[in-house]
Amino acid sequence: MIREMTLATGFALVGQMGFADCADQVGLCETPSGGYHIELPEDENPPLVVFLHGYGGSGTGTMNNRGMVEPLLARGYAVMAPEGLERPDRGGTKSWNFYPGFGERDETAFLTEAVQDAASRFGIDPERTVLGGFSAGAFMVYYLACAAPETFSAYVPVSGGFWRPHPEACDGPVRLLHTHGWTDNVVPLEGRLLGGGRFHQGDIFAGLEIWREANECVDTKPSGFSTTDQFMRRRWTTCADGSALEFALFPGGHNVPQGWSDMMVDWYEGLPGG
C-alpha cells in the first residue's frame, strides 16, 4: 500500500511539474491574442526558438518533445510553444490561420505579440528569434516568411510547405532551412489532395524555387552539398546579401527527426549575425 501511494505521488508530481508552463509559473503565458508556453536556459538574454505545433497538436505537446527541446536549451536557446487556434468546425482541433477559412486571427501579429511579451517578461533577445514549426505549423512558417520575412531572423520549417495554388512570389530576402522526410506520406514532397480534392498540398521543390526567386539566386542548381548519417543537405549561396536557403532531407517520415535541433542551431549560428 505504501509503495502504491509512493508511485501515485510520484506520477502526480511529474504531472504537476510537466514541461508546458510559463517559465517558472504554472500554466499558460497569456497575451491579448492567445497564449504560449516557454522554457528558459540558464543564460541571460537568450536567443529564442518559437516552434509551432502541427494540426491537432498543442503547445503542450511541443514542449513535451524533449528530444527536440532539451538540445536547444543546452545550446542556450529559450524555447517557446504557442497554442494554435481552436477550430469549432473541427471540434476544437487546434491549427493555424495560414489558409483562407482556417481562422480569423492575424498570426503574424499574434506571434510578434508573443515574442514581445517574452522579451518583456523573461529577457529573451527579440533580435535573435527563429520561427520553426512542424506540419501545419510549418505551413504557417512558410506563409509568414513569404509575406513578412523581416518578422523573425530566420525560419526553420519541418515537414510542411506551401499549398496549391502556390504563391506567385514572396518578399525577400529570407533565411530559411527546410527539413523534410524522404518517406513522408502525410506531407509528401510532391504534395497531395485533401478534403475530397478541395485542398491541395503544394510541391516542396516548387516552393524552393519560389524562395530562390525571393532571394535573387543567380542559378537554380545548389551551390553546395553535404551528407551525414542523418541528413542530406543542399544549399544555395550565390544569392542576395542577407539571404540563406538550405534544404535538408532525412531518411524518415512525418516527424521532427533526431538531431534536428543541433543541426538547426549550427546552421543558424553559421549565418552572418546568427
PDB file of C-alpha atoms in Angstrom:
ATOM      1  CA  MET A   1       0.000   0.000   0.000  1.00  0.00           C
ATOM      2  CA  ILE A   2       2.824   2.398   0.892  1.00  0.00           C
ATOM      3  CA  ARG A   3       4.567   1.568  -2.401  1.00  0.00           C
ATOM      4  CA  GLU A   4       1.355   2.229  -4.329  1.00  0.00           C
ATOM      5  CA  MET A   5       0.945   5.582  -2.593  1.00  0.00           C
ATOM      6  CA  THR A   6       4.582   6.483  -3.336  1.00  0.00           C
ATOM      7  CA  LEU A   7       4.165   5.645  -7.024  1.00  0.00           C
ATOM      8  CA  ALA A   8       0.915   7.600  -7.214  1.00  0.00           C
ATOM      9  CA  THR A   9       2.522  10.603  -5.530  1.00  0.00           C
ATOM     10  CA  GLY A  10       5.462  10.417  -7.923  1.00  0.00           C
ATOM     11  CA  PHE A  11       3.245  10.320 -11.007  1.00  0.00           C
ATOM     12  CA  ALA A  12       1.212  13.231  -9.631  1.00  0.00           C
ATOM     13  CA  LEU A  13       4.342  15.313  -9.098  1.00  0.00           C
ATOM     14  CA  VAL A  14       5.554  14.591 -12.632  1.00  0.00           C
ATOM     15  CA  GLY A  15       2.173  15.694 -13.943  1.00  0.00           C
ATOM     16  CA  GLN A  16       2.273  18.870 -11.873  1.00  0.00           C
ATOM     17  CA  MET A  17       5.812  19.728 -12.934  1.00  0.00           C
ATOM     18  CA  GLY A  18       5.327  18.987 -16.621  1.00  0.00           C
ATOM     19  CA  PHE A  19       7.219  20.989 -19.206  1.00  0.00           C
ATOM     20  CA  ALA A  20       4.443  23.137 -20.673  1.00  0.00           C
ATOM     21  CA  ASP A  21       4.363  26.068 -18.295  1.00  0.00           C
ATOM     22  CA  CYS A  22       5.116  29.791 -18.408  1.00  0.00           C
ATOM     23  CA  ALA A  23       8.789  29.543 -17.435  1.00  0.00           C
ATOM     24  CA  ASP A  24       8.723  29.146 -13.632  1.00  0.00           C
ATOM     25  CA  GLN A  25       4.984  29.868 -13.402  1.00  0.00           C
ATOM     26  CA  VAL A  26       2.344  27.157 -13.711  1.00  0.00           C
ATOM     27  CA  GLY A  27       0.057  27.426 -16.725  1.00  0.00           C
ATOM     28  CA  LEU A  28      -0.048  29.344 -19.987  1.00  0.00           C
ATOM     29  CA  CYS A  29       1.612  32.693 -20.674  1.00  0.00           C
ATOM     30  CA  GLU A  30      -1.407  34.678 -21.825  1.00  0.00           C
ATOM     31  CA  THR A  31      -1.377  37.569 -24.287  1.00  0.00           C
ATOM     32  CA  PRO A  32      -4.304  39.560 -25.732  1.00  0.00           C
ATOM     33  CA  SER A  33      -4.431  37.347 -28.843  1.00  0.00           C
ATOM     34  CA  GLY A  34      -3.621  33.940 -27.379  1.00  0.00           C
ATOM     35  CA  GLY A  35      -1.046  32.191 -25.265  1.00  0.00           C
ATOM     36  CA  TYR A  36       2.239  30.301 -25.257  1.00  0.00           C
ATOM     37  CA  HIS A  37       4.455  28.065 -23.164  1.00  0.00           C
ATOM     38  CA  ILE A  38       8.129  28.839 -22.683  1.00  0.00           C
ATOM     39  CA  GLU A  39      11.189  27.229 -21.147  1.00  0.00           C
ATOM     40  CA  LEU A  40      14.374  29.179 -20.468  1.00  0.00           C
ATOM     41  CA  PRO A  41      18.050  28.213 -20.442  1.00  0.00           C
ATOM     42  CA  GLU A  42      20.381  29.312 -17.682  1.00  0.00           C
ATOM     43  CA  ASP A  43      21.869  32.082 -19.836  1.00  0.00           C
ATOM     44  CA  GLU A  44      20.542  35.608 -19.601  1.00  0.00           C
ATOM     45  CA  ASN A  45      19.166  37.432 -22.663  1.00  0.00           C
ATOM     46  CA  PRO A  46      18.986  34.199 -24.669  1.00  0.00           C
ATOM     47  CA  PRO A  47      18.017  33.774 -28.309  1.00  0.00           C
ATOM     48  CA  LEU A  48      14.592  32.213 -28.864  1.00  0.00           C
ATOM     49  CA  VAL A  49      13.208  29.366 -30.946  1.00  0.00           C
ATOM     50  CA  VAL A  50       9.447  29.681 -31.479  1.00  0.00           C
ATOM     51  CA  PHE A  51       8.071  26.315 -32.614  1.00  0.00           C
ATOM     52  CA  LEU A  52       4.520  25.855 -33.921  1.00  0.00           C
ATOM     53  CA  HIS A  53       2.725  22.549 -33.392  1.00  0.00           C
ATOM     54  CA  GLY A  54       1.030  20.551 -36.136  1.00  0.00           C
ATOM     55  CA  TYR A  55      -2.666  20.114 -36.915  1.00  0.00           C
ATOM     56  CA  GLY A  56      -4.431  18.650 -33.898  1.00  0.00           C
ATOM     57  CA  GLY A  57      -1.366  19.191 -31.727  1.00  0.00           C
ATOM     58  CA  SER A  58      -0.714  21.686 -28.961  1.00  0.00           C
ATOM     59  CA  GLY A  59       1.954  23.830 -27.398  1.00  0.00           C
ATOM     60  CA  THR A  60       1.948  21.360 -24.516  1.00  0.00           C
ATOM     61  CA  GLY A  61       2.789  18.538 -26.901  1.00  0.00           C
ATOM     62  CA  THR A  62       5.625  20.560 -28.405  1.00  0.00           C
ATOM     63  CA  MET A  63       7.210  21.199 -25.001  1.00  0.00           C
ATOM     64  CA  ASN A  64       6.914  17.509 -24.141  1.00  0.00           C
ATOM     65  CA  ASN A  65       9.049  16.638 -27.173  1.00  0.00           C
ATOM     66  CA  ARG A  66      12.160  16.597 -25.020  1.00  0.00           C
ATOM     67  CA  GLY A  67      14.311  15.168 -27.791  1.00  0.00           C
ATOM     68  CA  MET A  68      13.834  18.484 -29.594  1.00  0.00           C
ATOM     69  CA  VAL A  69      13.572  20.913 -26.666  1.00  0.00           C
ATOM     70  CA  GLU A  70      16.425  19.819 -24.416  1.00  0.00           C
ATOM     71  CA  PRO A  71      19.202  20.151 -27.049  1.00  0.00           C
ATOM     72  CA  LEU A  72      18.002  23.701 -27.734  1.00  0.00           C
ATOM     73  CA  LEU A  73      18.097  24.574 -24.034  1.00  0.00           C
ATOM     74  CA  ALA A  74      21.562  23.027 -23.753  1.00  0.00           C
ATOM     75  CA  ARG A  75      22.761  25.296 -26.572  1.00  0.00           C
ATOM     76  CA  GLY A  76      21.481  28.354 -24.674  1.00  0.00           C
ATOM     77  CA  TYR A  77      18.197  28.904 -26.530  1.00  0.00           C
ATOM     78  CA  ALA A  78      14.841  29.638 -24.948  1.00  0.00           C
ATOM     79  CA  VAL A  79      12.017  27.552 -26.441  1.00  0.00           C
ATOM     80  CA  MET A  80       8.503  28.917 -26.970  1.00  0.00           C
ATOM     81  CA  ALA A  81       5.497  26.826 -27.982  1.00  0.00           C
ATOM     82  CA  PRO A  82       2.442  28.969 -28.854  1.00  0.00           C
ATOM     83  CA  GLU A  83      -1.035  27.482 -28.867  1.00  0.00           C
ATOM     84  CA  GLY A  84      -2.838  27.355 -32.199  1.00  0.00           C
ATOM     85  CA  LEU A  85      -6.401  28.410 -32.850  1.00  0.00           C
ATOM     86  CA  GLU A  86      -9.220  26.093 -31.856  1.00  0.00           C
ATOM     87  CA  ARG A  87     -11.405  25.399 -34.883  1.00  0.00           C
ATOM     88  CA  PRO A  88     -15.069  24.986 -33.876  1.00  0.00           C
ATOM     89  CA  ASP A  89     -15.812  23.324 -37.218  1.00  0.00           C
ATOM     90  CA  ARG A  90     -13.339  20.589 -36.264  1.00  0.00           C
ATOM     91  CA  GLY A  91     -14.460  20.001 -32.676  1.00  0.00           C
ATOM     92  CA  GLY A  92     -11.927  22.378 -31.178  1.00  0.00           C
ATOM     93  CA  THR A  93      -8.928  20.910 -33.007  1.00  0.00           C
ATOM     94  CA  LYS A  94      -6.034  23.380 -32.993  1.00  0.00           C
ATOM     95  CA  SER A  95      -4.259  24.657 -36.072  1.00  0.00           C
ATOM     96  CA  TRP A  96      -3.002  27.888 -37.672  1.00  0.00           C
ATOM     97  CA  ASN A  97      -4.570  30.516 -39.898  1.00  0.00           C
ATOM     98  CA  PHE A  98      -2.306  30.109 -42.916  1.00  0.00           C
ATOM     99  CA  TYR A  99      -5.062  29.416 -45.468  1.00  0.00           C
ATOM    100  CA  PRO A 100      -8.332  31.259 -46.207  1.00  0.00           C
ATOM    101  CA  GLY A 101     -11.122  29.959 -43.995  1.00  0.00           C
ATOM    102  CA  PHE A 102      -8.792  28.437 -41.390  1.00  0.00           C
ATOM    103  CA  GLY A 103      -9.387  31.176 -38.792  1.00  0.00           C
ATOM    104  CA  GLU A 104      -9.587  34.893 -38.203  1.00  0.00           C
ATOM    105  CA  ARG A 105      -6.536  35.587 -36.040  1.00  0.00           C
ATOM    106  CA  ASP A 106      -3.677  37.564 -37.562  1.00  0.00           C
ATOM    107  CA  GLU A 107      -0.953  35.025 -36.778  1.00  0.00           C
ATOM    108  CA  THR A 108       1.914  37.369 -37.637  1.00  0.00           C
ATOM    109  CA  ALA A 109       0.560  39.887 -35.152  1.00  0.00           C
ATOM    110  CA  PHE A 110      -0.035  37.178 -32.531  1.00  0.00           C
ATOM    111  CA  LEU A 111       3.464  35.719 -32.811  1.00  0.00           C
ATOM    112  CA  THR A 112       5.030  39.185 -32.766  1.00  0.00           C
ATOM    113  CA  GLU A 113       2.990  39.920 -29.647  1.00  0.00           C
ATOM    114  CA  ALA A 114       4.153  36.682 -28.011  1.00  0.00           C
ATOM    115  CA  VAL A 115       7.827  37.427 -28.703  1.00  0.00           C
ATOM    116  CA  GLN A 116       7.483  40.965 -27.354  1.00  0.00           C
ATOM    117  CA  ASP A 117       5.759  39.586 -24.259  1.00  0.00           C
ATOM    118  CA  ALA A 118       8.578  37.090 -23.693  1.00  0.00           C
ATOM    119  CA  ALA A 119      11.169  39.816 -24.138  1.00  0.00           C
ATOM    120  CA  SER A 120       9.432  41.940 -21.510  1.00  0.00           C
ATOM    121  CA  ARG A 121       8.779  39.117 -19.032  1.00  0.00           C
ATOM    122  CA  PHE A 122      11.823  36.904 -19.427  1.00  0.00           C
ATOM    123  CA  GLY A 123      14.511  38.977 -21.118  1.00  0.00           C
ATOM    124  CA  ILE A 124      14.826  36.957 -24.325  1.00  0.00           C
ATOM    125  CA  ASP A 125      16.671  38.678 -27.168  1.00  0.00           C
ATOM    126  CA  PRO A 126      13.998  39.823 -29.661  1.00  0.00           C
ATOM    127  CA  GLU A 127      16.662  40.337 -32.341  1.00  0.00           C
ATOM    128  CA  ARG A 128      17.640  36.651 -32.291  1.00  0.00           C
ATOM    129  CA  THR A 129      14.345  34.845 -32.800  1.00  0.00           C
ATOM    130  CA  VAL A 130      13.887  31.820 -35.029  1.00  0.00           C
ATOM    131  CA  LEU A 131      10.470  30.610 -36.167  1.00  0.00           C
ATOM    132  CA  GLY A 132      10.034  26.885 -36.711  1.00  0.00           C
ATOM    133  CA  GLY A 133       7.093  24.569 -36.968  1.00  0.00           C
ATOM    134  CA  PHE A 134       6.042  21.042 -37.789  1.00  0.00           C
ATOM    135  CA  SER A 135       3.498  20.013 -40.447  1.00  0.00           C
ATOM    136  CA  ALA A 136       0.643  22.574 -40.247  1.00  0.00           C
ATOM    137  CA  GLY A 137       2.992  24.655 -38.109  1.00  0.00           C
ATOM    138  CA  ALA A 138       5.498  24.522 -40.959  1.00  0.00           C
ATOM    139  CA  PHE A 139       2.777  25.622 -43.397  1.00  0.00           C
ATOM    140  CA  MET A 140       2.313  28.657 -41.157  1.00  0.00           C
ATOM    141  CA  VAL A 141       6.072  29.306 -41.144  1.00  0.00           C
ATOM    142  CA  TYR A 142       6.130  29.260 -44.944  1.00  0.00           C
ATOM    143  CA  TYR A 143       3.301  31.732 -45.370  1.00  0.00           C
ATOM    144  CA  LEU A 144       4.527  34.112 -42.673  1.00  0.00           C
ATOM    145  CA  ALA A 145       8.060  34.097 -44.083  1.00  0.00           C
ATOM    146  CA  CYS A 146       6.643  34.736 -47.557  1.00  0.00           C
ATOM    147  CA  ALA A 147       4.557  37.728 -46.531  1.00  0.00           C
ATOM    148  CA  ALA A 148       6.700  39.252 -43.772  1.00  0.00           C
ATOM    149  CA  PRO A 149      10.252  37.833 -43.850  1.00  0.00           C
ATOM    150  CA  GLU A 150      11.580  40.537 -41.536  1.00  0.00           C
ATOM    151  CA  THR A 151       9.396  39.339 -38.628  1.00  0.00           C
ATOM    152  CA  PHE A 152      11.932  36.710 -37.468  1.00  0.00           C
ATOM    153  CA  SER A 153      15.670  36.467 -38.012  1.00  0.00           C
ATOM    154  CA  ALA A 154      15.359  33.010 -39.614  1.00  0.00           C
ATOM    155  CA  TYR A 155      12.811  30.320 -40.492  1.00  0.00           C
ATOM    156  CA  VAL A 156      13.166  26.578 -39.909  1.00  0.00           C
ATOM    157  CA  PRO A 157      10.064  24.640 -41.088  1.00  0.00           C
ATOM    158  CA  VAL A 158       9.896  20.846 -40.745  1.00  0.00           C
ATOM    159  CA  SER A 159       7.634  18.688 -42.922  1.00  0.00           C
ATOM    160  CA  GLY A 160       5.479  21.413 -44.435  1.00  0.00           C
ATOM    161  CA  GLY A 161       5.431  23.988 -47.236  1.00  0.00           C
ATOM    162  CA  PHE A 162       3.037  25.927 -49.440  1.00  0.00           C
ATOM    163  CA  TRP A 163      -0.400  24.781 -50.632  1.00  0.00           C
ATOM    164  CA  ARG A 164      -1.643  24.989 -54.198  1.00  0.00           C
ATOM    165  CA  PRO A 165      -2.062  27.358 -55.812  1.00  0.00           C
ATOM    166  CA  HIS A 166       1.475  28.273 -54.838  1.00  0.00           C
ATOM    167  CA  PRO A 167       2.156  31.967 -54.178  1.00  0.00           C
ATOM    168  CA  GLU A 168       3.206  33.782 -57.301  1.00  0.00           C
ATOM    169  CA  ALA A 169       6.068  35.403 -55.408  1.00  0.00           C
ATOM    170  CA  CYS A 170       7.364  36.068 -51.897  1.00  0.00           C
ATOM    171  CA  ASP A 171       9.038  39.047 -50.338  1.00  0.00           C
ATOM    172  CA  GLY A 172      12.704  38.635 -49.566  1.00  0.00           C
ATOM    173  CA  PRO A 173      15.399  38.116 -48.746  1.00  0.00           C
ATOM    174  CA  VAL A 174      14.690  35.251 -46.352  1.00  0.00           C
ATOM    175  CA  ARG A 175      16.927  32.983 -44.283  1.00  0.00           C
ATOM    176  CA  LEU A 176      15.314  29.560 -44.365  1.00  0.00           C
ATOM    177  CA  LEU A 177      16.290  25.966 -43.571  1.00  0.00           C
ATOM    178  CA  HIS A 178      13.647  23.469 -44.691  1.00  0.00           C
ATOM    179  CA  THR A 179      13.822  19.910 -43.280  1.00  0.00           C
ATOM    180  CA  HIS A 180      11.747  17.060 -44.726  1.00  0.00           C
ATOM    181  CA  GLY A 181      11.454  13.287 -44.555  1.00  0.00           C
ATOM    182  CA  TRP A 182      12.195  11.302 -47.697  1.00  0.00           C
ATOM    183  CA  THR A 183       9.311   8.904 -46.980  1.00  0.00           C
ATOM    184  CA  ASP A 184       6.862  11.478 -45.594  1.00  0.00           C
ATOM    185  CA  ASN A 185       3.413  10.292 -46.676  1.00  0.00           C
ATOM    186  CA  VAL A 186       1.408  12.906 -44.722  1.00  0.00           C
ATOM    187  CA  VAL A 187       3.053  15.870 -46.435  1.00  0.00           C
ATOM    188  CA  PRO A 188       4.721  14.163 -49.415  1.00  0.00           C
ATOM    189  CA  LEU A 189       7.451  16.021 -51.251  1.00  0.00           C
ATOM    190  CA  GLU A 190       5.116  16.249 -54.271  1.00  0.00           C
ATOM    191  CA  GLY A 191       2.095  17.296 -52.164  1.00  0.00           C
ATOM    192  CA  ARG A 192      -1.307  15.578 -52.014  1.00  0.00           C
ATOM    193  CA  LEU A 193      -5.043  16.203 -52.266  1.00  0.00           C
ATOM    194  CA  LEU A 194      -7.132  16.744 -49.123  1.00  0.00           C
ATOM    195  CA  GLY A 195     -10.819  17.256 -48.341  1.00  0.00           C
ATOM    196  CA  GLY A 196     -12.052  15.300 -51.330  1.00  0.00           C
ATOM    197  CA  GLY A 197      -9.947  17.424 -53.645  1.00  0.00           C
ATOM    198  CA  ARG A 198     -10.918  20.812 -52.173  1.00  0.00           C
ATOM    199  CA  PHE A 199      -7.373  21.390 -50.915  1.00  0.00           C
ATOM    200  CA  HIS A 200      -4.029  20.503 -52.402  1.00  0.00           C
ATOM    201  CA  GLN A 201      -0.745  20.500 -50.520  1.00  0.00           C
ATOM    202  CA  GLY A 202       1.961  22.043 -52.642  1.00  0.00           C
ATOM    203  CA  ASP A 203       5.146  20.679 -54.152  1.00  0.00           C
ATOM    204  CA  ILE A 204       8.156  21.225 -51.869  1.00  0.00           C
ATOM    205  CA  PHE A 205      10.554  21.673 -54.779  1.00  0.00           C
ATOM    206  CA  ALA A 206       8.253  24.257 -56.347  1.00  0.00           C
ATOM    207  CA  GLY A 207       8.341  26.076 -53.010  1.00  0.00           C
ATOM    208  CA  LEU A 208      12.139  26.075 -53.044  1.00  0.00           C
ATOM    209  CA  GLU A 209      12.003  27.684 -56.498  1.00  0.00           C
ATOM    210  CA  ILE A 210       9.861  30.490 -55.032  1.00  0.00           C
ATOM    211  CA  TRP A 211      12.415  31.014 -52.264  1.00  0.00           C
ATOM    212  CA  ARG A 212      15.294  31.096 -54.768  1.00  0.00           C
ATOM    213  CA  GLU A 213      13.498  33.817 -56.672  1.00  0.00           C
ATOM    214  CA  ALA A 214      12.791  35.771 -53.462  1.00  0.00           C
ATOM    215  CA  ASN A 215      16.474  35.503 -52.583  1.00  0.00           C
ATOM    216  CA  GLU A 216      17.565  36.517 -56.094  1.00  0.00           C
ATOM    217  CA  CYS A 217      19.708  33.403 -56.508  1.00  0.00           C
ATOM    218  CA  VAL A 218      21.702  33.516 -59.748  1.00  0.00           C
ATOM    219  CA  ASP A 219      21.218  29.820 -60.551  1.00  0.00           C
ATOM    220  CA  THR A 220      18.749  27.051 -59.811  1.00  0.00           C
ATOM    221  CA  LYS A 221      21.415  24.466 -59.025  1.00  0.00           C
ATOM    222  CA  PRO A 222      22.682  24.251 -55.435  1.00  0.00           C
ATOM    223  CA  SER A 223      25.952  25.893 -54.513  1.00  0.00           C
ATOM    224  CA  GLY A 224      26.954  23.043 -52.217  1.00  0.00           C
ATOM    225  CA  PHE A 225      26.011  19.689 -50.752  1.00  0.00           C
ATOM    226  CA  SER A 226      26.750  17.766 -47.570  1.00  0.00           C
ATOM    227  CA  THR A 227      25.769  14.292 -46.385  1.00  0.00           C
ATOM    228  CA  THR A 228      25.849  12.691 -42.938  1.00  0.00           C
ATOM    229  CA  ASP A 229      24.188   9.614 -41.470  1.00  0.00           C
ATOM    230  CA  GLN A 230      21.208  11.811 -40.524  1.00  0.00           C
ATOM    231  CA  PHE A 231      20.796  14.424 -43.267  1.00  0.00           C
ATOM    232  CA  MET A 232      21.380  15.053 -46.962  1.00  0.00           C
ATOM    233  CA  ARG A 233      21.670  18.794 -47.413  1.00  0.00           C
ATOM    234  CA  ARG A 234      21.795  21.170 -50.366  1.00  0.00           C
ATOM    235  CA  ARG A 235      22.264  24.927 -50.142  1.00  0.00           C
ATOM    236  CA  TRP A 236      22.062  27.997 -52.347  1.00  0.00           C
ATOM    237  CA  THR A 237      24.575  30.732 -51.521  1.00  0.00           C
ATOM    238  CA  THR A 238      25.012  32.740 -54.744  1.00  0.00           C
ATOM    239  CA  CYS A 239      22.017  34.861 -53.784  1.00  0.00           C
ATOM    240  CA  ALA A 240      21.144  38.286 -52.378  1.00  0.00           C
ATOM    241  CA  ASP A 241      23.051  39.661 -49.414  1.00  0.00           C
ATOM    242  CA  GLY A 242      21.375  38.749 -46.137  1.00  0.00           C
ATOM    243  CA  SER A 243      19.685  35.664 -47.563  1.00  0.00           C
ATOM    244  CA  ALA A 244      20.208  31.981 -46.827  1.00  0.00           C
ATOM    245  CA  LEU A 245      18.471  28.921 -48.230  1.00  0.00           C
ATOM    246  CA  GLU A 246      19.091  25.281 -47.395  1.00  0.00           C
ATOM    247  CA  PHE A 247      17.149  22.034 -47.797  1.00  0.00           C
ATOM    248  CA  ALA A 248      17.786  19.014 -45.559  1.00  0.00           C
ATOM    249  CA  LEU A 249      16.324  15.589 -46.321  1.00  0.00           C
ATOM    250  CA  PHE A 250      16.355  12.789 -43.769  1.00  0.00           C
ATOM    251  CA  PRO A 251      15.594   9.077 -44.271  1.00  0.00           C
ATOM    252  CA  GLY A 252      12.299   9.032 -42.425  1.00  0.00           C
ATOM    253  CA  GLY A 253       8.657  10.012 -42.488  1.00  0.00           C
ATOM    254  CA  HIS A 254       6.454  12.681 -40.951  1.00  0.00           C
ATOM    255  CA  ASN A 255       8.279  13.760 -37.803  1.00  0.00           C
ATOM    256  CA  VAL A 256      10.899  16.081 -36.346  1.00  0.00           C
ATOM    257  CA  PRO A 257      13.992  13.908 -36.775  1.00  0.00           C
ATOM    258  CA  GLN A 258      16.600  13.119 -34.177  1.00  0.00           C
ATOM    259  CA  GLY A 259      19.494  15.556 -34.419  1.00  0.00           C
ATOM    260  CA  TRP A 260      17.389  18.333 -35.914  1.00  0.00           C
ATOM    261  CA  SER A 261      17.889  20.785 -33.048  1.00  0.00           C
ATOM    262  CA  ASP A 262      21.681  20.714 -33.187  1.00  0.00           C
ATOM    263  CA  MET A 263      21.733  20.805 -36.989  1.00  0.00           C
ATOM    264  CA  MET A 264      19.420  23.815 -36.973  1.00  0.00           C
ATOM    265  CA  VAL A 265      21.434  25.715 -34.348  1.00  0.00           C
ATOM    266  CA  ASP A 266      24.696  25.005 -36.192  1.00  0.00           C
ATOM    267  CA  TRP A 267      23.111  26.376 -39.379  1.00  0.00           C
ATOM    268  CA  TYR A 268      21.686  29.439 -37.654  1.00  0.00           C
ATOM    269  CA  GLU A 269      24.874  30.294 -35.801  1.00  0.00           C
ATOM    270  CA  GLY A 270      26.807  29.968 -39.034  1.00  0.00           C
ATOM    271  CA  LEU A 271      24.765  32.730 -40.650  1.00  0.00           C
ATOM    272  CA  PRO A 272      26.043  36.310 -40.676  1.00  0.00           C
ATOM    273  CA  GLY A 273      24.708  37.841 -37.477  1.00  0.00           C
ATOM    274  CA  GLY A 274      23.444  34.458 -36.241  1.00  0.00           C
TER     275      GLY A 274
END
